[in-house]
Short mmCIF file of C-alpha atoms and ligand atoms in Angstrom, two decimals:
data_model
loop_
_atom_site.label_atom_id
_atom_site.label_comp_id
_atom_site.label_asym_id
_atom_site.label_seq_id
_atom_site.Cartn_x
_atom_site.Cartn_y
_atom_site.Cartn_z
CA MET A 18 35.29 17.41 -48.64
CA LYS A 19 33.96 15.12 -45.44
CA LYS A 20 33.00 17.21 -42.01
CA ARG A 21 33.56 15.54 -39.00
CA LYS A 22 31.29 15.63 -36.35
CA PHE A 23 32.08 17.23 -32.83
CA THR A 24 32.48 14.04 -30.19
CA ARG A 25 33.72 15.38 -27.16
CA HIS A 26 36.77 14.06 -25.86
CA VAL A 27 37.65 13.78 -21.56
CA THR A 28 41.12 13.40 -20.47
CA SER A 29 41.41 13.75 -17.06
CA LYS A 30 41.23 10.79 -14.93
CA TRP A 31 40.59 12.90 -12.33
CA ALA A 32 37.31 14.21 -13.68
CA LYS A 33 35.90 11.06 -14.79
CA THR A 34 36.13 9.28 -12.07
CA ARG A 35 34.45 12.32 -9.93
CA VAL A 36 31.77 12.05 -11.74
CA LEU A 37 31.22 8.28 -11.86
CA LEU A 38 31.45 8.28 -8.11
CA LYS A 39 28.38 10.31 -7.77
CA CYS A 40 26.55 7.12 -8.57
CA GLY A 41 25.09 5.66 -5.86
CA THR A 42 24.80 2.59 -7.87
CA LEU A 43 28.78 2.60 -9.73
CA ARG A 44 30.31 3.73 -6.91
CA SER A 45 30.89 0.33 -5.20
CA TYR A 46 32.63 -0.73 -8.79
CA ILE A 47 35.11 2.18 -8.54
CA PRO A 48 38.62 1.76 -6.29
CA GLU A 49 39.04 4.68 -4.02
CA THR A 50 41.43 7.23 -6.23
CA ARG A 51 43.07 10.03 -4.81
CA LYS A 52 45.36 12.43 -6.10
CA MET A 53 49.37 11.02 -5.82
CA SER A 54 51.01 12.54 -2.75
CA ARG A 55 53.90 11.66 -0.42
CA GLN A 56 50.90 11.49 2.31
CA THR A 57 48.20 10.11 0.03
CA LEU A 58 50.76 7.33 -1.03
CA GLN A 59 51.81 5.91 1.81
CA GLU A 60 48.14 5.85 3.67
CA MET A 61 46.75 4.15 0.12
CA LEU A 62 50.12 1.63 1.29
CA GLN A 63 49.23 0.96 4.52
CA HIS A 64 45.59 0.45 3.69
CA TYR A 65 45.86 -1.96 0.23
CA GLY A 66 49.53 -3.23 0.41
CA MET A 67 49.05 -2.74 -3.71
CA VAL A 68 48.19 0.39 -5.26
CA TYR A 69 48.97 1.88 -8.86
CA VAL A 70 49.89 5.19 -9.60
CA LYS A 71 49.27 6.69 -13.07
CA PRO A 72 49.06 9.96 -14.53
CA ASN A 73 45.60 11.58 -14.17
CA SER A 74 46.02 12.20 -18.47
CA GLY A 75 47.71 9.43 -19.38
CA THR A 76 47.20 6.12 -22.29
CA TYR A 77 47.71 3.49 -23.60
CA GLY A 78 49.60 2.30 -19.84
CA ASN A 79 52.22 4.89 -20.02
CA GLY A 80 53.46 6.32 -17.07
CA VAL A 81 51.32 3.83 -15.11
CA ILE A 82 53.30 1.77 -11.98
CA LYS A 83 52.45 -0.58 -9.56
CA VAL A 84 53.68 -0.13 -5.96
CA GLU A 85 53.70 -2.42 -2.72
CA GLN A 86 54.29 -1.85 0.66
CA GLY A 87 55.11 -6.47 1.91
CA ALA A 88 56.72 -7.58 5.63
CA SER A 89 60.89 -6.50 4.18
CA GLY A 90 59.77 -3.44 2.79
CA TYR A 91 58.72 -1.56 -0.55
CA GLY A 92 58.64 -2.35 -4.53
CA PHE A 93 57.53 -0.94 -7.57
CA HIS A 94 56.68 -2.37 -11.22
CA ALA A 95 57.21 0.80 -14.30
CA GLY A 96 57.50 -1.23 -17.65
CA THR A 97 59.61 -4.21 -17.34
CA LYS A 98 61.68 -3.00 -14.19
CA VAL A 99 61.02 -4.17 -10.79
CA ARG A 100 62.71 -2.19 -8.06
CA SER A 101 62.28 -2.04 -4.14
CA PHE A 102 63.45 -0.07 -1.07
CA ASP A 103 63.75 -0.12 2.37
CA GLY A 104 61.84 2.21 3.60
CA TYR A 105 58.71 4.98 2.39
CA ASP A 106 61.20 7.74 1.92
CA GLU A 107 63.48 6.03 -0.97
CA LEU A 108 60.78 4.50 -2.73
CA TYR A 109 58.62 8.15 -2.76
CA GLU A 110 62.19 9.70 -4.47
CA ALA A 111 62.38 7.26 -6.63
CA LEU A 112 58.72 7.43 -7.76
CA GLY A 113 58.73 11.16 -8.00
CA ARG A 114 61.95 11.02 -10.06
CA ARG A 115 59.80 9.17 -13.07
CA ILE A 116 56.51 11.39 -11.67
CA LYS A 117 58.30 14.56 -11.95
CA SER A 118 55.93 17.22 -11.61
CA ARG A 119 53.36 15.55 -14.02
CA PHE A 120 49.94 15.64 -12.21
CA TYR A 121 49.63 11.30 -10.51
CA LEU A 122 46.15 9.49 -9.29
CA VAL A 123 47.11 6.97 -6.76
CA GLN A 124 44.28 4.35 -6.74
CA LYS A 125 43.39 1.05 -4.50
CA GLY A 126 45.35 -2.10 -6.63
CA ILE A 127 42.96 -4.99 -7.92
CA HIS A 128 44.46 -7.98 -8.24
CA LEU A 129 43.86 -9.29 -11.32
CA LEU A 130 42.24 -12.63 -12.24
CA LYS A 131 45.18 -14.67 -14.87
CA TYR A 132 45.11 -16.75 -17.43
CA LYS A 133 47.62 -18.75 -18.51
CA GLU A 134 49.60 -17.25 -15.45
CA ARG A 135 49.37 -13.80 -16.76
CA LYS A 136 47.21 -10.73 -15.25
CA PHE A 137 43.91 -9.86 -17.36
CA ASP A 138 41.02 -7.56 -17.46
CA LEU A 139 38.52 -6.38 -20.11
CA ARG A 140 37.09 -3.51 -22.36
CA VAL A 141 33.55 -2.87 -22.15
CA MET A 142 32.67 -0.25 -25.55
CA VAL A 143 29.43 1.46 -25.16
CA GLN A 144 28.58 3.49 -27.99
CA LYS A 145 25.45 6.05 -29.16
CA ASN A 146 24.15 4.00 -31.95
CA LEU A 147 21.95 4.68 -34.70
CA SER A 148 18.72 5.64 -32.80
CA GLY A 149 21.08 8.09 -30.99
CA ARG A 150 20.24 5.74 -27.49
CA TRP A 151 23.01 4.28 -25.18
CA GLU A 152 23.91 0.35 -27.20
CA CYS A 153 26.39 -1.94 -25.24
CA THR A 154 28.00 -3.35 -28.43
CA GLY A 155 31.18 -5.38 -27.08
CA MET A 156 33.74 -6.62 -24.57
CA ILE A 157 36.83 -8.08 -24.93
CA GLY A 158 39.53 -9.00 -22.58
CA ARG A 159 43.29 -7.58 -22.50
CA VAL A 160 45.99 -9.91 -21.44
CA ALA A 161 48.80 -8.78 -20.06
CA ALA A 162 52.44 -9.97 -21.88
CA PRO A 163 55.32 -11.51 -19.84
CA GLY A 164 56.90 -8.90 -17.04
CA LYS A 165 54.53 -6.29 -17.25
CA ALA A 166 52.00 -5.07 -14.87
CA VAL A 167 49.48 -3.54 -17.41
CA THR A 168 47.34 -5.42 -20.17
CA ASN A 169 47.10 -2.27 -22.96
CA VAL A 170 47.49 -3.30 -26.48
CA HIS A 171 50.19 -0.64 -26.69
CA ASN A 172 52.26 -2.10 -23.94
CA GLY A 173 52.18 -5.40 -25.80
CA GLY A 174 48.24 -6.33 -24.15
CA LYS A 175 46.73 -9.76 -25.75
CA LEU A 176 43.12 -9.60 -26.99
CA VAL A 177 41.02 -13.34 -25.75
CA SER A 178 37.74 -13.22 -25.69
CA VAL A 179 35.90 -12.83 -21.75
CA GLU A 180 34.50 -16.21 -22.17
CA GLN A 181 37.98 -17.73 -23.15
CA LEU A 182 38.89 -15.93 -20.23
CA LEU A 183 36.58 -16.64 -17.43
CA SER A 184 36.02 -20.43 -18.55
CA GLY A 185 38.56 -21.81 -15.96
CA HIS A 186 37.27 -19.16 -13.48
CA ALA A 187 33.59 -19.51 -13.69
CA SER A 188 31.08 -21.48 -15.12
CA SER A 189 29.36 -20.62 -18.08
CA ALA A 190 25.80 -19.26 -16.41
CA ARG A 191 27.98 -17.19 -14.25
CA VAL A 192 29.95 -15.63 -16.83
CA LYS A 193 26.05 -14.57 -19.13
CA SER A 194 25.09 -12.52 -15.82
CA LEU A 195 28.00 -11.79 -15.51
CA GLN A 196 28.25 -9.88 -18.60
CA ARG A 197 24.63 -8.61 -18.06
CA ARG A 198 25.86 -7.06 -14.86
CA LEU A 199 28.86 -5.46 -17.42
CA ARG A 200 26.78 -4.39 -19.62
CA GLY A 201 24.62 -2.31 -16.76
CA ILE A 202 27.37 -0.73 -15.73
CA GLY A 203 28.89 0.74 -19.00
CA LEU A 204 25.55 1.68 -19.75
CA THR A 205 24.81 3.09 -16.53
CA ALA A 206 28.61 4.91 -16.67
CA ALA A 207 27.83 6.25 -20.72
CA LYS A 208 24.49 7.62 -19.99
CA LYS A 209 26.38 9.60 -16.67
CA LEU A 210 29.00 10.95 -18.23
CA HIS A 211 27.59 12.10 -20.88
CA ALA A 212 24.72 13.78 -18.71
CA LYS A 213 27.81 15.93 -17.30
CA TYR A 214 30.15 15.95 -20.93
CA PRO A 215 27.28 15.89 -24.06
CA GLY A 216 29.71 15.90 -26.66
CA ILE A 217 31.03 12.32 -26.18
CA LYS A 218 29.06 9.17 -28.40
CA GLU A 219 31.08 6.08 -27.02
CA VAL A 220 32.93 5.42 -23.60
CA GLY A 221 35.37 2.50 -23.14
CA LEU A 222 35.60 1.13 -19.28
CA ASP A 223 38.42 -0.67 -18.36
CA VAL A 224 36.98 -3.15 -15.81
CA ALA A 225 39.06 -5.15 -13.48
CA LEU A 226 38.24 -9.17 -11.85
CA ASP A 227 38.71 -9.54 -9.06
CA SER A 228 39.38 -13.23 -7.02
CA GLY A 229 35.75 -13.03 -6.10
CA LEU A 230 34.67 -11.82 -9.96
CA HIS A 231 33.61 -8.78 -8.51
CA PRO A 232 33.99 -5.67 -10.95
CA TRP A 233 36.34 -2.46 -10.57
CA ILE A 234 36.48 0.11 -13.29
CA LEU A 235 39.72 1.23 -13.34
CA GLU A 236 39.30 3.40 -15.80
CA ALA A 237 36.61 5.35 -18.04
CA ASN A 238 38.15 5.71 -22.15
CA THR A 239 36.09 8.74 -23.86
CA ARG A 240 37.89 7.99 -26.91
CA PRO A 241 38.07 3.83 -26.65
CA ASP A 242 39.66 1.84 -29.70
CA PRO A 243 37.57 0.38 -31.99
CA PHE A 244 39.61 -2.11 -33.88
CA ILE A 245 40.45 -4.26 -31.09
CA PHE A 246 36.95 -5.59 -31.71
CA ARG A 247 38.58 -6.74 -34.50
CA LYS A 248 39.94 -9.98 -33.16
CA LEU A 249 36.77 -11.78 -31.71
CA LYS A 250 35.49 -13.98 -34.21
CA ASP A 251 32.49 -13.25 -34.30
CA ARG A 252 32.45 -10.51 -37.26
CA ARG A 253 29.44 -8.94 -36.67
CA ILE A 254 30.30 -7.75 -33.31
CA PHE A 255 33.14 -5.03 -34.96
CA SER A 256 30.91 -4.60 -37.88
CA ARG A 257 28.24 -2.77 -35.68
CA ILE A 258 31.20 -1.34 -33.37
CA TYR A 259 32.18 0.26 -36.92
CA ARG A 260 28.66 1.51 -38.38
CA TYR A 261 27.85 2.80 -35.53
CA ALA A 262 31.69 5.10 -35.20
CA LYS A 263 31.90 5.80 -38.50
CA ALA A 264 27.68 7.46 -37.99
CA TYR A 265 29.37 9.47 -35.31
CA GLY A 266 32.01 10.55 -37.54
CA ARG A 267 34.49 9.08 -35.42
CA VAL A 268 36.35 6.25 -38.33
N1 LIG H 309 43.58 0.15 -9.46
C1 LIG H 309 44.76 -0.91 -10.34
N2 LIG H 309 44.42 -2.34 -10.12
C2 LIG H 309 44.84 -3.38 -11.09
N3 LIG H 309 45.16 -3.36 -12.08
C3 LIG H 309 45.17 -1.68 -12.75
C4 LIG H 309 45.05 -0.88 -11.44
N4 LIG H 309 44.62 0.69 -12.42
C5 LIG H 309 45.72 0.25 -13.17
N5 LIG H 309 45.56 -0.93 -13.60
C6 LIG H 309 46.33 -1.56 -14.87
O1 LIG H 309 46.64 -0.58 -15.64
C7 LIG H 309 46.32 -0.57 -17.03
C8 LIG H 309 46.51 0.94 -17.57
O2 LIG H 309 45.91 1.63 -16.36
P1 LIG H 309 44.43 2.58 -16.92
O3 LIG H 309 44.34 2.96 -15.85
O4 LIG H 309 43.81 2.06 -17.58
O5 LIG H 309 45.34 3.81 -18.38
P2 LIG H 309 45.13 4.15 -19.53
O6 LIG H 309 44.93 4.78 -19.78
O7 LIG H 309 47.34 4.69 -19.41
O8 LIG H 309 44.98 2.90 -19.87
C9 LIG H 309 44.79 -1.70 -16.81
O9 LIG H 309 44.17 -1.78 -18.01
C10 LIG H 309 44.95 -1.94 -15.59
O10 LIG H 309 45.53 -3.72 -17.01
MG1 LIG H 310 43.20 2.38 -20.15
#
């Protein structure tokens, strides 16, 4: 029988965010994130106008809710459901029915760039290579399904190459330099997380881009799906990702 090597998985978004915030070079890429409460949500809404609330240990975009404060009241978008409220108390009660007693976070909302009217964000894959060093092995974009506030593939998100998604937003030279920067961010994040959690072998960052192309780390996955990279035309990318994942016993 094949013996599986030990690969550490860390679920708590709060714990991982705190590790990344300790790093001076990453701090400017991390949207303000707080533990969800009646008070923190209200303060964050007043400050940012739009926030995301999400389960501390969620996956696949499940339970992730976009919340907004506008001139005429409040609103939220969960799954394909959109609701509005006149007052904060009504909003908070309705959210409470979904959240129940689970540990939730509230995070500054990033206005994601769009591709053909649909929001997208990026997944940056970083892995331990065959020499045991961290390597950024791939990047791919995820376009939200119509009517969804999340881009996850398990929520109908569509995989599209970064070059294609950004071609309408920046020159190819700018796209190349952004990709270089994202690789740097990915490597730094992986090393910081690994210093705290030495068993991890791979990190998949979910990165949002705002209208100024500033990258924002929405979350760091310690068990990212390697198979999404099968969608890229360049087959060598998935083949390398798979080879590394196999070497550390992930697939
Ligand atoms: N702060 C945010 N601003 C904008 N979009 C967000 C934010 N947080 C999450 N999202 C959207 O929701 C998706 C899922 O959130 P994420 O934090 O990655 O949780 P999960 O573990 O469920 O994937 C993201 O890929 C992104 O599309
Ligand atoms: Mg995610």
